Tab-separated table of C-alpha atoms in Angstrom:
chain	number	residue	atom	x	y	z
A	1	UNK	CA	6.117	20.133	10.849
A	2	UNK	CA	2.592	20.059	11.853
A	3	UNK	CA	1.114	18.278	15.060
A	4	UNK	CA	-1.826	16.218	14.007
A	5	UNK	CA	-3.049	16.593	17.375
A	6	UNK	CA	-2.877	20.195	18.106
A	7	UNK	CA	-3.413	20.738	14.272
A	8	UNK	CA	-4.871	18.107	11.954
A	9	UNK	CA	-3.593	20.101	8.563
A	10	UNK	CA	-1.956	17.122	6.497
A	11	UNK	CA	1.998	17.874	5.459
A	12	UNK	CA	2.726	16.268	2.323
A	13	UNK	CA	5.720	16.615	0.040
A	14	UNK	CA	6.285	19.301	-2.291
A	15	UNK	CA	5.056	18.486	-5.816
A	16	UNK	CA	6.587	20.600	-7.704
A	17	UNK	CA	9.809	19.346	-6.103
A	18	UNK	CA	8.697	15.536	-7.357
A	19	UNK	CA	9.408	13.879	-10.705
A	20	UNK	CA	6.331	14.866	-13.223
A	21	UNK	CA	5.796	10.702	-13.691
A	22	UNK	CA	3.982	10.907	-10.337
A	23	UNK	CA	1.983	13.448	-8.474
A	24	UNK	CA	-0.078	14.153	-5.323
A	25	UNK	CA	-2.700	15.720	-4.349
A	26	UNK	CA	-4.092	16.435	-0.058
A	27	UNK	CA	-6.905	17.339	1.418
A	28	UNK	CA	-6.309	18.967	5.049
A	29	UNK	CA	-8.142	15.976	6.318
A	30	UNK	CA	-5.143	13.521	5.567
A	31	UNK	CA	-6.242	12.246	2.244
A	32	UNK	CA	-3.441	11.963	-0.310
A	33	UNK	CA	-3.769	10.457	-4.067
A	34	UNK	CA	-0.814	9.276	-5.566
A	35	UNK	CA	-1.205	9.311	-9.512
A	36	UNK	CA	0.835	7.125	-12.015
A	37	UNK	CA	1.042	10.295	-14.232
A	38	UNK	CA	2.722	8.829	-18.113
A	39	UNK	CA	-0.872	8.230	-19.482
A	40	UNK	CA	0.374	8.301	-23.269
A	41	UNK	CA	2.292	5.170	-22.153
A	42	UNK	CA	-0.895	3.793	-19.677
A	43	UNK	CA	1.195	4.417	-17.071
A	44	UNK	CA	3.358	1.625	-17.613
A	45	UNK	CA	6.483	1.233	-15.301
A	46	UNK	CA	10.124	2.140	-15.904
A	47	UNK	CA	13.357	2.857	-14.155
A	48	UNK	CA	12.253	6.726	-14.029
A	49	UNK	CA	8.870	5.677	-12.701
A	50	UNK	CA	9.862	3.313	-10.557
A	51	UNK	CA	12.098	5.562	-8.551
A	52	UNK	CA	9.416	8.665	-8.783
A	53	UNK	CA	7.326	6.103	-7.514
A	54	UNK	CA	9.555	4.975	-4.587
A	55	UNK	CA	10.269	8.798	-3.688
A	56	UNK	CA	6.748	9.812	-3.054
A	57	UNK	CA	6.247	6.262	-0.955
A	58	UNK	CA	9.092	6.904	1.428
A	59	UNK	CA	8.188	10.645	1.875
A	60	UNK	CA	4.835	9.609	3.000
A	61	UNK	CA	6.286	7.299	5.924
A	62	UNK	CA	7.265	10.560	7.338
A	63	UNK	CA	3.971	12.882	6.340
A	64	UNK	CA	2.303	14.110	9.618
A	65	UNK	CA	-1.601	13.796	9.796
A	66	UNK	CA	-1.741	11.690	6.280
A	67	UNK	CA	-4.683	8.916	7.430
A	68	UNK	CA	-5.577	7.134	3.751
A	69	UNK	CA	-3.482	7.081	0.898
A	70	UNK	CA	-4.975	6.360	-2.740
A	71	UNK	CA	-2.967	5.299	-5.942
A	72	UNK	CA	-4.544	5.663	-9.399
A	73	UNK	CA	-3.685	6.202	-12.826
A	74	UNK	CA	-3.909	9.067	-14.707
A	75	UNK	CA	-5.991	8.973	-18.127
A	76	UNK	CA	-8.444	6.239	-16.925
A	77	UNK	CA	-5.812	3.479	-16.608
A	78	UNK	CA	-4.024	2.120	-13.565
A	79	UNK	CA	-1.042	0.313	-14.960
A	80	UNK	CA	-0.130	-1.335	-17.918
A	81	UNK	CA	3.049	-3.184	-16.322
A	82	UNK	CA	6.480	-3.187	-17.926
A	83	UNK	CA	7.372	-0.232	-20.396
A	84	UNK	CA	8.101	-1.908	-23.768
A	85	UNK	CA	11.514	-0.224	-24.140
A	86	UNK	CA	12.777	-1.043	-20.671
A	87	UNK	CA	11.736	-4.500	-21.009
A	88	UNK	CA	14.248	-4.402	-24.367
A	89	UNK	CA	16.942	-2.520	-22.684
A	90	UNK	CA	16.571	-5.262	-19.780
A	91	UNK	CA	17.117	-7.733	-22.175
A	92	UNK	CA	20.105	-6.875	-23.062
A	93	UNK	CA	21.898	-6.832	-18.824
A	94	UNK	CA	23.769	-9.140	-17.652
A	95	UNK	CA	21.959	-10.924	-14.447
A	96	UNK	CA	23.518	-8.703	-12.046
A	97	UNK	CA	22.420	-5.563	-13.782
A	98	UNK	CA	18.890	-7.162	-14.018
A	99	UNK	CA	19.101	-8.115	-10.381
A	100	UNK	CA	19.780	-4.304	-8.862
A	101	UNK	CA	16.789	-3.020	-11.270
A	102	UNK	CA	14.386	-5.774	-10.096
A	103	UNK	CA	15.445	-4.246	-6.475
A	104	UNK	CA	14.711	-1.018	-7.293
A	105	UNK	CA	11.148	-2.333	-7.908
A	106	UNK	CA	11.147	-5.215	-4.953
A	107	UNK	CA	12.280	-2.014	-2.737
A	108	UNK	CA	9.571	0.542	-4.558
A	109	UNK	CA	6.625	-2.585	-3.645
A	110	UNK	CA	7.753	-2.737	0.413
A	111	UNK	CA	8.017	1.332	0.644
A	112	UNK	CA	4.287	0.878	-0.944
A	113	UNK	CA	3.889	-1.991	1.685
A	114	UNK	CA	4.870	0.244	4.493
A	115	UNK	CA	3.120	3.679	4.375
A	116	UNK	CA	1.513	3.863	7.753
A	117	UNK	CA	-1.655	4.937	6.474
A	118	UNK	CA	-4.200	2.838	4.873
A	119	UNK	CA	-3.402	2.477	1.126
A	120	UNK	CA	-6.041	2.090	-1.427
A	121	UNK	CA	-5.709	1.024	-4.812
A	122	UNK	CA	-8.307	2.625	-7.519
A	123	UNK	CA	-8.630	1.065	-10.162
A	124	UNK	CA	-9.562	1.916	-13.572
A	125	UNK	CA	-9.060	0.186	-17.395
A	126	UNK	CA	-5.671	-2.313	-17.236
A	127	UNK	CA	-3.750	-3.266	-14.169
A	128	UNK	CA	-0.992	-6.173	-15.716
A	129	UNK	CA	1.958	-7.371	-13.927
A	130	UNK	CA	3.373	-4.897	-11.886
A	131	UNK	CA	0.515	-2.985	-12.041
A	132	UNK	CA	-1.365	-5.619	-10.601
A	133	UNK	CA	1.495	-6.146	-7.885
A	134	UNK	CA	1.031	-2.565	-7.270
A	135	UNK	CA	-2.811	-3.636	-6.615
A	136	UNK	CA	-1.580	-6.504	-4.204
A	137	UNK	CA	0.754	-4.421	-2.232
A	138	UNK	CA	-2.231	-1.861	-0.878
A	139	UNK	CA	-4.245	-2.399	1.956
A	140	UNK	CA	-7.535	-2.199	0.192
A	141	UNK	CA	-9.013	-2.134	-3.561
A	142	UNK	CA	-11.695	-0.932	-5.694
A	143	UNK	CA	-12.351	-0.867	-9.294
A	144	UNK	CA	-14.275	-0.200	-11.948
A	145	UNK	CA	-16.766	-3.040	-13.209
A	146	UNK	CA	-14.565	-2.909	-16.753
A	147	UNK	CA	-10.973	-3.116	-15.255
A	148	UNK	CA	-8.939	-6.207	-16.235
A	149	UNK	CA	-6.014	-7.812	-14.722
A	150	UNK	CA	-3.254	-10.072	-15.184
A	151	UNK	CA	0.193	-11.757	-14.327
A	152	UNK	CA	1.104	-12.115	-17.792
A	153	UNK	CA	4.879	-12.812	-17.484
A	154	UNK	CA	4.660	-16.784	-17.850
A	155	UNK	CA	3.624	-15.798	-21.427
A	156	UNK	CA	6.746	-13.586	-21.906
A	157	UNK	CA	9.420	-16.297	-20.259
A	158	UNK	CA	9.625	-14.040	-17.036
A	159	UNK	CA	8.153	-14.725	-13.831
A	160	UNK	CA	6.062	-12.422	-11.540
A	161	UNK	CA	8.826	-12.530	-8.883
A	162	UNK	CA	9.247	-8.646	-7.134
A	163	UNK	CA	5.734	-9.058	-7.169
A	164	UNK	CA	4.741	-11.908	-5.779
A	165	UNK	CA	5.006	-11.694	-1.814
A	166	UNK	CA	2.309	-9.355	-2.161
A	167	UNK	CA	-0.301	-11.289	-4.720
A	168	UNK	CA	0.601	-14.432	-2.676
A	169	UNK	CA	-1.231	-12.704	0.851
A	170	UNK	CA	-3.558	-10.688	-0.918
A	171	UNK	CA	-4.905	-14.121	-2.924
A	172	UNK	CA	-3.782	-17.179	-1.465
A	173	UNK	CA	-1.140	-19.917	-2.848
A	174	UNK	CA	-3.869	-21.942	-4.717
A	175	UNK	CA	-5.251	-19.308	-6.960
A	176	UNK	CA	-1.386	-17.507	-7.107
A	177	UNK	CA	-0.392	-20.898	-9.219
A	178	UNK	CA	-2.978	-20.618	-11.129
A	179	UNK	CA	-2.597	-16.783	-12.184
A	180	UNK	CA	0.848	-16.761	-12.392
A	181	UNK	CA	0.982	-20.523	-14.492
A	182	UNK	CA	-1.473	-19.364	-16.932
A	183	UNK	CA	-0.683	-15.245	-17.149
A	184	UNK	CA	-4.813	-15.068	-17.699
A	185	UNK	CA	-6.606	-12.015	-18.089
A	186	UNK	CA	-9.450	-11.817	-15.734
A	187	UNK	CA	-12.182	-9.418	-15.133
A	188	UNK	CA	-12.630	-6.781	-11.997
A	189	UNK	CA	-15.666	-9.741	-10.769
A	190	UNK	CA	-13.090	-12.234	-11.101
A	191	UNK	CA	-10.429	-9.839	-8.937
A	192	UNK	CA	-13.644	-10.098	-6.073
A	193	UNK	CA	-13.865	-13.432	-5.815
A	194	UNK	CA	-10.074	-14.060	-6.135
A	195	UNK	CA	-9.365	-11.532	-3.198
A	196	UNK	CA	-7.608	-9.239	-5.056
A	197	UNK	CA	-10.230	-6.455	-5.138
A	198	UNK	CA	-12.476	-5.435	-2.303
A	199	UNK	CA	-15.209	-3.541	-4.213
A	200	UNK	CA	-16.894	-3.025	-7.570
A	201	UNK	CA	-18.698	-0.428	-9.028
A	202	UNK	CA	-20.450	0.583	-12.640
A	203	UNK	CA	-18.373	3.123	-13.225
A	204	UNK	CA	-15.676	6.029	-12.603
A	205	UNK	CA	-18.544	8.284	-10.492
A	206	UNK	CA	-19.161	4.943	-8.598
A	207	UNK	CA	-15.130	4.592	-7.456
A	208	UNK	CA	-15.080	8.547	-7.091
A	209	UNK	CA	-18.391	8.110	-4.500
A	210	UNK	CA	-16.534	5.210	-2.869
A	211	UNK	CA	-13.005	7.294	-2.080
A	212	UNK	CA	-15.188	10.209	-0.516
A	213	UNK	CA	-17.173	7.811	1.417
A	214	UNK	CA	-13.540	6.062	2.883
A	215	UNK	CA	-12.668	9.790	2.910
A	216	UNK	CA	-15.304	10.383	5.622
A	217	UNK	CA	-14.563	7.398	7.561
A	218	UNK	CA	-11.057	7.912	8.639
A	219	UNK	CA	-10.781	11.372	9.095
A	220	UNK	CA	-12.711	10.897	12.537
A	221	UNK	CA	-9.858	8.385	13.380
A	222	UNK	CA	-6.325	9.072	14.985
A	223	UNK	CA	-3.930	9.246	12.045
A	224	UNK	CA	-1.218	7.663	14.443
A	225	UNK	CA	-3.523	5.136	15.589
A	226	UNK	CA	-4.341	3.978	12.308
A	227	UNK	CA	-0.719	3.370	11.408
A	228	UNK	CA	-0.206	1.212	14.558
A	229	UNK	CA	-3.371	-0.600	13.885
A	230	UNK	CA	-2.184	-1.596	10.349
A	231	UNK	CA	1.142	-2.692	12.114
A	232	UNK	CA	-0.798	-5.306	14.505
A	233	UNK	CA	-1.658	-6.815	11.290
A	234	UNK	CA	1.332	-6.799	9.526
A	235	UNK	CA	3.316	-8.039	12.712
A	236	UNK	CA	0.327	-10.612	14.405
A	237	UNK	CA	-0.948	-12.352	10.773
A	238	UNK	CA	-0.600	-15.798	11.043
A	239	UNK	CA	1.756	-15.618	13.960
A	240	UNK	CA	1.424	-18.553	16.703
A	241	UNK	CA	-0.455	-16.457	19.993
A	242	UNK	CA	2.132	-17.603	22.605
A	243	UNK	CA	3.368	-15.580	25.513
A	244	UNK	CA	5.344	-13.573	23.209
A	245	UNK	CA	2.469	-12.053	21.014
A	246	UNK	CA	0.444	-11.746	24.062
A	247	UNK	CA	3.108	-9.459	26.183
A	248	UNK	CA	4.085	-7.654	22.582
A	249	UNK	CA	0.368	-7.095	22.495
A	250	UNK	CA	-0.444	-5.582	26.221
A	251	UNK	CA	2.650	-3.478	25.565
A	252	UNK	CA	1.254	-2.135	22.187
A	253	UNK	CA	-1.855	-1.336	23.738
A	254	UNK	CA	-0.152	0.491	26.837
A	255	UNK	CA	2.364	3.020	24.530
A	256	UNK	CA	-1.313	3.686	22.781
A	257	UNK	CA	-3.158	4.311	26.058
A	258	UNK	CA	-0.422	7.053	27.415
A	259	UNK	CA	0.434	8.175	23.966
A	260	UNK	CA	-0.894	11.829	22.920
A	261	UNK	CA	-3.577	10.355	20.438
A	262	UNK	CA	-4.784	7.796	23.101
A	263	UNK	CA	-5.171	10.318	26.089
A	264	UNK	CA	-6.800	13.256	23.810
A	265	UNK	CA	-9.455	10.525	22.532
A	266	UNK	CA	-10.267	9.048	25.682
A	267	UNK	CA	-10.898	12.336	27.266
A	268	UNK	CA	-12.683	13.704	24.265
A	269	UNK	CA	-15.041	10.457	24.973
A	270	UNK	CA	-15.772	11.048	28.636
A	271	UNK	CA	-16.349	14.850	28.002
A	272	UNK	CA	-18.547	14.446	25.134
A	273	UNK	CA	-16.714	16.576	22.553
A	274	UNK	CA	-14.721	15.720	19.112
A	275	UNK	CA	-10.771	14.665	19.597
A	276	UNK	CA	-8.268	17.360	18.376
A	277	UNK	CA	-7.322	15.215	15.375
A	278	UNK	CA	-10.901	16.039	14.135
A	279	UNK	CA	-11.067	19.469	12.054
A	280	UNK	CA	-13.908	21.617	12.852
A	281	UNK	CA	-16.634	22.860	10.214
């Protein structure tokens, strides 16, 4: 394995080891792109995709020197939600068999949740249901002005359950009811203002500008630090700042301040030269 300090070359997985529904691409700065890859289908989910899905998730957890990960859709759309065929296979499981497959997607959604890096959602053409909860479950989301969204499985009987931990923080319980209650399609303006997209842009060369430019901006940062700092979020949101979150706080910012990453920027600061993490060129 590499040492992001000593050596900031990203380790990803092998692709050619990974199921052809998904693939990645690196840069040695830490920037990986995960692509739904079944564009004949838009990238819809199914059991196969799912768990290609989940695989390449999980592996990243464990990628040295990965600081941003992006998720997009091959063939100009993110993801349609539920494959037609698995949705009539599911139809036909008893609830228990219907219960372990919405796991396998509940589980997919928190490995998603969990990459230490900073996940960004780009978004192009449809992004229903799932697709959508895959939108939710990133740390950050752009899209193209003519993207559309929806929770659309009020319309089909179904609920947007595996998905909704995710839409509910990302959006808010107000306008959650409302989405889910009337499965509307809405428009990437629409996303803004609900919360569930950051950023707009005219076009494809507009989100493309906007990756490069996040690109830039995090590999100056540690790629360790940047995990820990998404984990004060996930751990500190909305939690009551007692005694407790002020001592778990002073200790997270100790382990940082005697920890490789911290000591190696903080002398790189007083001697006036670039951190280790910080390729030259």
């Amino acid at each position: 394995m590499t040492n992001p300090i000593a050596d900031p070359i990203v380790e990803v997985p092998d692709t050619d080891a990974m199921s052809p529904l998904v693939h990645m691409d690196s840069t040695p700065e830490g920037a990986v792109t995960v692509w739904i890859n079944r564009p004949e289908k838009k990238n819809a989910f199914d059991q196969a995709t799912i768990a290609a899905l989940a695989q390449a998730f999980e592996t990243l957890h464990g990628a040295e020197g990965v600081r941003i990960v992006f998720l997009r859709g091959a063939g100009g759309t993110f993801c349609a939600g539920a494959d037609l065929e698995w949705m009539a296979a599911a139809a036909e499981w008893d609830e228990d068999d219907n219960r372990d497959d919405a796991l396998e997607l509940a589980r997919m959604l928190k490995a998603l949740h969990d990459i230490p890096a900073l996940t960004v959602a780009l978004v192009e053409g449809a992004a229903f249901g799932g697709g959508a909860g895959l939108v939710a479950a990133c740390d950050h989301a752009l899209a193209t002005a003519d993207a559309k969204f929806a929770f659309s499985e009020v319309k089909l009987g179904l609920t947007p359950a595996t998905i909704s931990p995710y839409v509910i923080a990302a959006l808010g319980p107000r306008t959650s009811k409302l989405l889910f209650a009337t499965g509307r399609v809405f428009d990437a303006d629409a996303a803004w203002s609900y919360g569930l997209v950051d950023e707009v842009f005219d076009d494809v060369e507009g989100l493309v500008a906007a990756q490069e430019a996040l690109i830039e901006e995090v590999i100056v940062c540690a790629p360790g630090a940047i995990g820990d700092a998404k984990a004060l979020v996930n751990d500190f949101a909305f939690e009551k700042i007692d005694r407790g979150l002020i001592d778990d706080s002073a200790r997270r910012i100790a382990r940082r301040r005697i920890s490789d990453e911290g000591q190696e920027g903080v002398r790189a600061f007083l001697a006036k030269r670039k951190p280790s993490w910080i390729a030259e060129g």
